[in-house]
Every structure is written in C-alpha cells, then in structure tokens.
C-alpha cells in the first residue's frame, strides 16, 4: 500500500517552527506584515485569499487585503503595488493570479519590490532561482520540496518528471528539483507519448490542470507522485467514472454538489505509487505554509537591527 504524504502534518510542523521566529519579531519590533491584492470576483481566488489571510491570523501576522474591481487598469494596479512597496509595515506583497486579461500581469509583477516578493515571481527572484542564488522562492514548488525532504524521499540522482510548464508551478518546481541534483524532464501539451516519459519518473509532479489524467499507465511502480491539481468536478457521471462508483465519494459529491480531484487518478496512485499526495490535504496546505515562511523571512531581513 502506498504511503500518503501528509501535507497537513508538514504544514503544522512548519507553522510550529515559524511561531518562535514570529514571536521574536513581535517582541523586538513588530509583527510581520503581508498585503494581498485580489482583483475582481474570481470565486476560486477569493477562497485562496481567504485561506491566506486566515493563516496570517492563526500565526499572528498582520495582513491587509486590497480588492480592486475587475476593471482596474495595469497602471492603477502598479500604483497600488508601489504604494505597498513604500509601506513600512508591509514585508510581503502578493498579487493573486490570474489577473483579468486586459491587465499586463508581467508589468504588475515587475512593480513588486523583489525584497517583498513573497511569491517569488519577480524576474530578479526567478533569476536567483535559475542561478542557484539565495532568494524568495515560489510557494507551491518550495512546499513540494519541503514535503519530499520531510518524508525523507531522496532526490539527488533520481529521475524527476514535471508535467506542466507554468511560471507558478511547473518551471520553478523543475528548477528546484534540478538544484537538488535530480535528473529533470519537463513535459507539456506538445510532449509526445507522455505516458512513457512519465513512467521513467522516480518523482512525478503533475501540474497541468486536467482531472485524474495521470492514470496507472503513467506511473512507474513505487514512484513518488506529487499531485498539484485542484480540479472541481461538477458532473456526477465523471465522479462515478473516476471513483469506480465508490458509494462514499458519490455521497460526498451529492452532499457538496462538487468534488475536488487532482491531476492524478487517486485510485491508481494508491495502487501503484510508493508514495503520493492526496487531494485535498497534500500540496495545498504547503503553498500557504511557504507563503507564511517567505513573509517571515522577508520581515526578518527587513527588520534586521530593529
Ligand atoms: N494563483 C494560483 N497559485 C498562486 C500562487 O501561488 N500565488 C499567486 N499570487 N497566485 C496564484
């Protein structure tokens, strides 16, 4: 039976390690501060932002949320970011993605002070990651690395395959695995014979946003499978097909009206992988844990000598 990689347990460990550092900052100077910008009314983004603010409250961080309307311009958003760059009690700035299509997301991310870039999306921090220099790292990829390390899963010399090439997850995860000396392959929508490339993986990271698409034939027996997908299913027939008419899952779907599944087929992963992350409860909690860690780190650097 495959080992379940428990994201909640690792999140709790990381929170416990952050608490004394936060206490030290609070007693010697002030609480670390995070500003979150949530544009428009994307319901999924609103849930993510709510969870980030809740985590700040749980740990005693100061947070403020800015909610410009979907009609905001690139210039207005960049002005808001620059005001937060100057704000002395804000250590971290997060612009929740995606932004509306008329906004130039690259220009907005470029406006974030790299020292407050707790998402690690600014090109300076991306360059630091590419060249192996210290710097703020994207949260989901660093959460994946924490999950692997804290479950003692070896990375050096292993074959790692990352499915998905987004700037937020796929590319930085691949770079971080490379930095840990894995042999890394990045796959995407144009990859030929995806299943056979995935079957080479000792560590497989699925981050392409297609529900349960990575089935048993993509998995090397005993592989470690990291599922970054969060797909909300609204079709009962699809839930029945994926979970092979499992009565408990169908009852959960009927109760909630939707069901969350990852990019990896959950039953196939349990059957064939050596270890895998569940959805929910795998990678998700770690994204927030690493955001908190980045905010504390940014605050410690900014408040040195306070
Ligand atoms: N949208 C999806 N994931 C993320 C993330 O990690 N950070 C931000 N800012 N937006 C996201």
mmCIF file with all atom_site columns, N, CA and C in Angstrom, residues 74-124:
data_model
loop_
_atom_site.group_PDB
_atom_site.id
_atom_site.type_symbol
_atom_site.label_atom_id
_atom_site.label_alt_id
_atom_site.label_comp_id
_atom_site.label_asym_id
_atom_site.label_entity_id
_atom_site.label_seq_id
_atom_site.pdbx_PDB_ins_code
_atom_site.Cartn_x
_atom_site.Cartn_y
_atom_site.Cartn_z
_atom_site.occupancy
_atom_site.B_iso_or_equiv
_atom_site.pdbx_formal_charge
_atom_site.auth_seq_id
_atom_site.auth_comp_id
_atom_site.auth_asym_id
_atom_site.auth_atom_id
_atom_site.pdbx_PDB_model_num
ATOM 1   N N  . UNK A 1 74  ? -3.775 48.386 -15.594 1.00 0.00 ? 74  UNK A N  1
ATOM 2   C CA . UNK A 1 74  ? -2.405 47.972 -15.252 1.00 0.00 ? 74  UNK A CA 1
ATOM 3   C C  . UNK A 1 74  ? -1.725 49.068 -14.431 1.00 0.00 ? 74  UNK A C  1
ATOM 4   N N  . UNK A 1 75  ? -1.952 50.324 -14.849 1.00 0.00 ? 75  UNK A N  1
ATOM 5   C CA . UNK A 1 75  ? -1.285 51.437 -14.175 1.00 0.00 ? 75  UNK A CA 1
ATOM 6   C C  . UNK A 1 75  ? -1.796 51.597 -12.735 1.00 0.00 ? 75  UNK A C  1
ATOM 7   N N  . UNK A 1 76  ? -3.108 51.488 -12.562 1.00 0.00 ? 76  UNK A N  1
ATOM 8   C CA . UNK A 1 76  ? -3.668 51.615 -11.207 1.00 0.00 ? 76  UNK A CA 1
ATOM 9   C C  . UNK A 1 76  ? -3.135 50.506 -10.290 1.00 0.00 ? 76  UNK A C  1
ATOM 10  N N  . UNK A 1 77  ? -3.058 49.312 -10.851 1.00 0.00 ? 77  UNK A N  1
ATOM 11  C CA . UNK A 1 77  ? -2.584 48.177 -10.051 1.00 0.00 ? 77  UNK A CA 1
ATOM 12  C C  . UNK A 1 77  ? -1.099 48.348 -9.702  1.00 0.00 ? 77  UNK A C  1
ATOM 13  N N  . UNK A 1 78  ? -0.331 48.804 -10.676 1.00 0.00 ? 78  UNK A N  1
ATOM 14  C CA . UNK A 1 78  ? 1.104  49.045 -10.428 1.00 0.00 ? 78  UNK A CA 1
ATOM 15  C C  . UNK A 1 78  ? 1.284  50.150 -9.391  1.00 0.00 ? 78  UNK A C  1
ATOM 16  N N  . UNK A 1 79  ? 0.422  51.162 -9.427  1.00 0.00 ? 79  UNK A N  1
ATOM 17  C CA . UNK A 1 79  ? 0.494  52.240 -8.424  1.00 0.00 ? 79  UNK A CA 1
ATOM 18  C C  . UNK A 1 79  ? 0.216  51.688 -7.025  1.00 0.00 ? 79  UNK A C  1
ATOM 19  N N  . UNK A 1 80  ? -0.790 50.809 -6.929  1.00 0.00 ? 80  UNK A N  1
ATOM 20  C CA . UNK A 1 80  ? -1.108 50.190 -5.639  1.00 0.00 ? 80  UNK A CA 1
ATOM 21  C C  . UNK A 1 80  ? 0.087  49.383 -5.135  1.00 0.00 ? 80  UNK A C  1
ATOM 22  N N  . UNK A 1 81  ? 0.691  48.591 -6.026  1.00 0.00 ? 81  UNK A N  1
ATOM 23  C CA . UNK A 1 81  ? 1.865  47.794 -5.644  1.00 0.00 ? 81  UNK A CA 1
ATOM 24  C C  . UNK A 1 81  ? 2.969  48.717 -5.153  1.00 0.00 ? 81  UNK A C  1
ATOM 25  N N  . UNK A 1 82  ? 3.190  49.831 -5.857  1.00 0.00 ? 82  UNK A N  1
ATOM 26  C CA . UNK A 1 82  ? 4.277  50.727 -5.459  1.00 0.00 ? 82  UNK A CA 1
ATOM 27  C C  . UNK A 1 82  ? 4.001  51.393 -4.103  1.00 0.00 ? 82  UNK A C  1
ATOM 28  N N  . UNK A 1 83  ? 2.730  51.679 -3.838  1.00 0.00 ? 83  UNK A N  1
ATOM 29  C CA . UNK A 1 83  ? 2.388  52.228 -2.519  1.00 0.00 ? 83  UNK A CA 1
ATOM 30  C C  . UNK A 1 83  ? 2.708  51.199 -1.432  1.00 0.00 ? 83  UNK A C  1
ATOM 31  N N  . UNK A 1 84  ? 2.434  49.916 -1.720  1.00 0.00 ? 84  UNK A N  1
ATOM 32  C CA . UNK A 1 84  ? 2.736  48.855 -0.744  1.00 0.00 ? 84  UNK A CA 1
ATOM 33  C C  . UNK A 1 84  ? 4.247  48.643 -0.624  1.00 0.00 ? 84  UNK A C  1
ATOM 34  N N  . UNK A 1 85  ? 4.978  48.843 -1.717  1.00 0.00 ? 85  UNK A N  1
ATOM 35  C CA . UNK A 1 85  ? 6.452  48.771 -1.645  1.00 0.00 ? 85  UNK A CA 1
ATOM 36  C C  . UNK A 1 85  ? 6.982  49.781 -0.622  1.00 0.00 ? 85  UNK A C  1
ATOM 37  N N  . UNK A 1 86  ? 6.324  50.964 -0.568  1.00 0.00 ? 86  UNK A N  1
ATOM 38  C CA . UNK A 1 86  ? 6.796  52.034 0.327   1.00 0.00 ? 86  UNK A CA 1
ATOM 39  C C  . UNK A 1 86  ? 6.272  51.879 1.753   1.00 0.00 ? 86  UNK A C  1
ATOM 40  N N  . UNK A 1 87  ? 5.239  51.043 1.927   1.00 0.00 ? 87  UNK A N  1
ATOM 41  C CA . UNK A 1 87  ? 4.586  50.885 3.235   1.00 0.00 ? 87  UNK A CA 1
ATOM 42  C C  . UNK A 1 87  ? 5.560  50.233 4.218   1.00 0.00 ? 87  UNK A C  1
ATOM 43  N N  . UNK A 1 88  ? 5.922  50.938 5.316   1.00 0.00 ? 88  UNK A N  1
ATOM 44  C CA . UNK A 1 88  ? 6.974  50.398 6.195   1.00 0.00 ? 88  UNK A CA 1
ATOM 45  C C  . UNK A 1 88  ? 6.564  49.129 6.943   1.00 0.00 ? 88  UNK A C  1
ATOM 46  N N  . UNK A 1 89  ? 5.283  48.908 7.159   1.00 0.00 ? 89  UNK A N  1
ATOM 47  C CA . UNK A 1 89  ? 4.882  47.735 7.959   1.00 0.00 ? 89  UNK A CA 1
ATOM 48  C C  . UNK A 1 89  ? 4.457  46.548 7.098   1.00 0.00 ? 89  UNK A C  1
ATOM 49  N N  . UNK A 1 90  ? 4.647  46.671 5.807   1.00 0.00 ? 90  UNK A N  1
ATOM 50  C CA . UNK A 1 90  ? 4.365  45.555 4.894   1.00 0.00 ? 90  UNK A CA 1
ATOM 51  C C  . UNK A 1 90  ? 5.698  44.943 4.452   1.00 0.00 ? 90  UNK A C  1
ATOM 52  N N  . UNK A 1 91  ? 5.845  43.631 4.738   1.00 0.00 ? 91  UNK A N  1
ATOM 53  C CA . UNK A 1 91  ? 7.069  42.913 4.365   1.00 0.00 ? 91  UNK A CA 1
ATOM 54  C C  . UNK A 1 91  ? 6.877  42.050 3.135   1.00 0.00 ? 91  UNK A C  1
ATOM 55  N N  . UNK A 1 92  ? 5.612  41.658 2.874   1.00 0.00 ? 92  UNK A N  1
ATOM 56  C CA . UNK A 1 92  ? 5.341  40.791 1.742   1.00 0.00 ? 92  UNK A CA 1
ATOM 57  C C  . UNK A 1 92  ? 4.150  41.293 0.948   1.00 0.00 ? 92  UNK A C  1
ATOM 58  N N  . UNK A 1 93  ? 4.266  41.214 -0.386  1.00 0.00 ? 93  UNK A N  1
ATOM 59  C CA . UNK A 1 93  ? 3.162  41.624 -1.269  1.00 0.00 ? 93  UNK A CA 1
ATOM 60  C C  . UNK A 1 93  ? 2.827  40.445 -2.168  1.00 0.00 ? 93  UNK A C  1
ATOM 61  N N  . UNK A 1 94  ? 1.545  40.115 -2.211  1.00 0.00 ? 94  UNK A N  1
ATOM 62  C CA . UNK A 1 94  ? 1.106  39.004 -3.061  1.00 0.00 ? 94  UNK A CA 1
ATOM 63  C C  . UNK A 1 94  ? -0.018 39.491 -3.976  1.00 0.00 ? 94  UNK A C  1
ATOM 64  N N  . UNK A 1 95  ? 0.190  39.357 -5.261  1.00 0.00 ? 95  UNK A N  1
ATOM 65  C CA . UNK A 1 95  ? -0.863 39.688 -6.231  1.00 0.00 ? 95  UNK A CA 1
ATOM 66  C C  . UNK A 1 95  ? -1.475 38.366 -6.671  1.00 0.00 ? 95  UNK A C  1
ATOM 67  N N  . UNK A 1 96  ? -2.709 38.101 -6.248  1.00 0.00 ? 96  UNK A N  1
ATOM 68  C CA . UNK A 1 96  ? -3.323 36.806 -6.559  1.00 0.00 ? 96  UNK A CA 1
ATOM 69  C C  . UNK A 1 96  ? -3.543 36.678 -8.061  1.00 0.00 ? 96  UNK A C  1
ATOM 70  N N  . UNK A 1 97  ? -3.109 35.558 -8.617  1.00 0.00 ? 97  UNK A N  1
ATOM 71  C CA . UNK A 1 97  ? -3.278 35.263 -10.045 1.00 0.00 ? 97  UNK A CA 1
ATOM 72  C C  . UNK A 1 97  ? -4.486 34.348 -10.229 1.00 0.00 ? 97  UNK A C  1
ATOM 73  N N  . UNK A 1 98  ? -5.157 34.330 -11.327 1.00 0.00 ? 98  UNK A N  1
ATOM 74  C CA . UNK A 1 98  ? -4.875 35.128 -12.521 1.00 0.00 ? 98  UNK A CA 1
ATOM 75  C C  . UNK A 1 98  ? -5.451 36.541 -12.412 1.00 0.00 ? 98  UNK A C  1
ATOM 76  N N  . UNK A 1 99  ? -4.862 37.458 -13.208 1.00 0.00 ? 99  UNK A N  1
ATOM 77  C CA . UNK A 1 99  ? -5.404 38.805 -13.323 1.00 0.00 ? 99  UNK A CA 1
ATOM 78  C C  . UNK A 1 99  ? -6.305 38.865 -14.556 1.00 0.00 ? 99  UNK A C  1
ATOM 79  N N  . UNK A 1 100 ? -7.241 39.838 -14.607 1.00 0.00 ? 100 UNK A N  1
ATOM 80  C CA . UNK A 1 100 ? -8.104 39.940 -15.792 1.00 0.00 ? 100 UNK A CA 1
ATOM 81  C C  . UNK A 1 100 ? -7.249 40.093 -17.063 1.00 0.00 ? 100 UNK A C  1
ATOM 82  N N  . UNK A 1 101 ? -7.761 39.610 -18.196 1.00 0.00 ? 101 UNK A N  1
ATOM 83  C CA . UNK A 1 101 ? -6.931 39.569 -19.416 1.00 0.00 ? 101 UNK A CA 1
ATOM 84  C C  . UNK A 1 101 ? -6.431 40.934 -19.896 1.00 0.00 ? 101 UNK A C  1
ATOM 85  N N  . UNK A 1 102 ? -7.161 42.023 -19.580 1.00 0.00 ? 102 UNK A N  1
ATOM 86  C CA . UNK A 1 102 ? -6.698 43.330 -20.064 1.00 0.00 ? 102 UNK A CA 1
ATOM 87  C C  . UNK A 1 102 ? -5.542 43.887 -19.228 1.00 0.00 ? 102 UNK A C  1
ATOM 88  N N  . UNK A 1 103 ? -5.250 43.249 -18.098 1.00 0.00 ? 103 UNK A N  1
ATOM 89  C CA . UNK A 1 103 ? -4.151 43.724 -17.245 1.00 0.00 ? 103 UNK A CA 1
ATOM 90  C C  . UNK A 1 103 ? -2.841 43.038 -17.675 1.00 0.00 ? 103 UNK A C  1
ATOM 91  N N  . UNK A 1 104 ? -1.782 43.820 -17.753 1.00 0.00 ? 104 UNK A N  1
ATOM 92  C CA . UNK A 1 104 ? -0.464 43.289 -18.098 1.00 0.00 ? 104 UNK A CA 1
ATOM 93  C C  . UNK A 1 104 ? 0.173  42.721 -16.816 1.00 0.00 ? 104 UNK A C  1
ATOM 94  N N  . UNK A 1 105 ? -0.046 41.412 -16.607 1.00 0.00 ? 105 UNK A N  1
ATOM 95  C CA . UNK A 1 105 ? 0.397  40.780 -15.348 1.00 0.00 ? 105 UNK A CA 1
ATOM 96  C C  . UNK A 1 105 ? 1.910  40.919 -15.173 1.00 0.00 ? 105 UNK A C  1
ATOM 97  N N  . UNK A 1 106 ? 2.645  40.822 -16.268 1.00 0.00 ? 106 UNK A N  1
ATOM 98  C CA . UNK A 1 106 ? 4.110  40.914 -16.162 1.00 0.00 ? 106 UNK A CA 1
ATOM 99  C C  . UNK A 1 106 ? 4.536  42.274 -15.632 1.00 0.00 ? 106 UNK A C  1
ATOM 100 N N  . UNK A 1 107 ? 3.847  43.332 -16.114 1.00 0.00 ? 107 UNK A N  1
ATOM 101 C CA . UNK A 1 107 ? 4.193  44.686 -15.654 1.00 0.00 ? 107 UNK A CA 1
ATOM 102 C C  . UNK A 1 107 ? 3.894  44.823 -14.165 1.00 0.00 ? 107 UNK A C  1
ATOM 103 N N  . UNK A 1 108 ? 2.781  44.247 -13.725 1.00 0.00 ? 108 UNK A N  1
ATOM 104 C CA . UNK A 1 108 ? 2.404  44.345 -12.304 1.00 0.00 ? 108 UNK A CA 1
ATOM 105 C C  . UNK A 1 108 ? 3.422  43.597 -11.440 1.00 0.00 ? 108 UNK A C  1
ATOM 106 N N  . UNK A 1 109 ? 3.798  42.400 -11.869 1.00 0.00 ? 109 UNK A N  1
ATOM 107 C CA . UNK A 1 109 ? 4.759  41.617 -11.072 1.00 0.00 ? 109 UNK A CA 1
ATOM 108 C C  . UNK A 1 109 ? 6.131  42.282 -11.042 1.00 0.00 ? 109 UNK A C  1
ATOM 109 N N  . UNK A 1 110 ? 6.465  42.967 -12.121 1.00 0.00 ? 110 UNK A N  1
ATOM 110 C CA . UNK A 1 110 ? 7.739  43.688 -12.182 1.00 0.00 ? 110 UNK A CA 1
ATOM 111 C C  . UNK A 1 110 ? 7.755  44.878 -11.217 1.00 0.00 ? 110 UNK A C  1
ATOM 112 N N  . UNK A 1 111 ? 6.559  45.367 -10.881 1.00 0.00 ? 111 UNK A N  1
ATOM 113 C CA . UNK A 1 111 ? 6.468  46.530 -9.979  1.00 0.00 ? 111 UNK A CA 1
ATOM 114 C C  . UNK A 1 111 ? 6.716  46.136 -8.518  1.00 0.00 ? 111 UNK A C  1
ATOM 115 N N  . UNK A 1 112 ? 6.585  44.839 -8.201  1.00 0.00 ? 112 UNK A N  1
ATOM 116 C CA . UNK A 1 112 ? 6.748  44.411 -6.800  1.00 0.00 ? 112 UNK A CA 1
ATOM 117 C C  . UNK A 1 112 ? 8.224  44.518 -6.398  1.00 0.00 ? 112 UNK A C  1
ATOM 118 N N  . UNK A 1 113 ? 8.482  45.143 -5.248  1.00 0.00 ? 113 UNK A N  1
ATOM 119 C CA . UNK A 1 113 ? 9.847  45.203 -4.709  1.00 0.00 ? 113 UNK A CA 1
ATOM 120 C C  . UNK A 1 113 ? 10.356 43.765 -4.521  1.00 0.00 ? 113 UNK A C  1
ATOM 121 N N  . UNK A 1 114 ? 11.470 43.376 -5.152  1.00 0.00 ? 114 UNK A N  1
ATOM 122 C CA . UNK A 1 114 ? 11.942 41.986 -5.040  1.00 0.00 ? 114 UNK A CA 1
ATOM 123 C C  . UNK A 1 114 ? 12.141 41.531 -3.591  1.00 0.00 ? 114 UNK A C  1
ATOM 124 N N  . UNK A 1 115 ? 12.429 42.470 -2.682  1.00 0.00 ? 115 UNK A N  1
ATOM 125 C CA . UNK A 1 115 ? 12.603 42.087 -1.272  1.00 0.00 ? 115 UNK A CA 1
ATOM 126 C C  . UNK A 1 115 ? 11.273 41.795 -0.580  1.00 0.00 ? 115 UNK A C  1
ATOM 127 N N  . UNK A 1 116 ? 10.156 42.212 -1.215  1.00 0.00 ? 116 UNK A N  1
ATOM 128 C CA . UNK A 1 116 ? 8.825  41.929 -0.647  1.00 0.00 ? 116 UNK A CA 1
ATOM 129 C C  . UNK A 1 116 ? 8.071  40.895 -1.486  1.00 0.00 ? 116 UNK A C  1
ATOM 130 N N  . UNK A 1 117 ? 8.770  40.294 -2.432  1.00 0.00 ? 117 UNK A N  1
ATOM 131 C CA . UNK A 1 117 ? 8.139  39.409 -3.419  1.00 0.00 ? 117 UNK A CA 1
ATOM 132 C C  . UNK A 1 117 ? 7.964  38.000 -2.844  1.00 0.00 ? 117 UNK A C  1
ATOM 133 N N  . UNK A 1 118 ? 7.002  37.844 -1.926  1.00 0.00 ? 118 UNK A N  1
ATOM 134 C CA . UNK A 1 118 ? 6.848  36.568 -1.213  1.00 0.00 ? 118 UNK A CA 1
ATOM 135 C C  . UNK A 1 118 ? 6.310  35.449 -2.092  1.00 0.00 ? 118 UNK A C  1
ATOM 136 N N  . UNK A 1 119 ? 5.894  35.769 -3.323  1.00 0.00 ? 119 UNK A N  1
ATOM 137 C CA . UNK A 1 119 ? 5.506  34.734 -4.290  1.00 0.00 ? 119 UNK A CA 1
ATOM 138 C C  . UNK A 1 119 ? 6.697  34.259 -5.122  1.00 0.00 ? 119 UNK A C  1
ATOM 139 N N  . UNK A 1 120 ? 7.787  35.024 -5.090  1.00 0.00 ? 120 UNK A N  1
ATOM 140 C CA . UNK A 1 120 ? 8.963  34.663 -5.891  1.00 0.00 ? 120 UNK A CA 1
ATOM 141 C C  . UNK A 1 120 ? 8.739  34.768 -7.386  1.00 0.00 ? 120 UNK A C  1
ATOM 142 N N  . UNK A 1 121 ? 7.848  35.661 -7.809  1.00 0.00 ? 121 UNK A N  1
ATOM 143 C CA . UNK A 1 121 ? 7.506  35.766 -9.237  1.00 0.00 ? 121 UNK A CA 1
ATOM 144 C C  . UNK A 1 121 ? 8.294  36.860 -9.957  1.00 0.00 ? 121 UNK A C  1
ATOM 145 N N  . UNK A 1 122 ? 8.945  37.762 -9.205  1.00 0.00 ? 122 UNK A N  1
ATOM 146 C CA . UNK A 1 122 ? 9.688  38.848 -9.864  1.00 0.00 ? 122 UNK A CA 1
ATOM 147 C C  . UNK A 1 122 ? 10.878 38.254 -10.631 1.00 0.00 ? 122 UNK A C  1
ATOM 148 N N  . UNK A 1 123 ? 11.148 38.773 -11.850 1.00 0.00 ? 123 UNK A N  1
ATOM 149 C CA . UNK A 1 123 ? 12.245 38.212 -12.651 1.00 0.00 ? 123 UNK A CA 1
ATOM 150 C C  . UNK A 1 123 ? 13.589 38.172 -11.921 1.00 0.00 ? 123 UNK A C  1
ATOM 151 N N  . UNK A 1 124 ? 13.821 39.103 -11.002 1.00 0.00 ? 124 UNK A N  1
ATOM 152 C CA . UNK A 1 124 ? 15.086 39.052 -10.252 1.00 0.00 ? 124 UNK A CA 1
ATOM 153 C C  . UNK A 1 124 ? 15.140 37.788 -9.385  1.00 0.00 ? 124 UNK A C  1
#
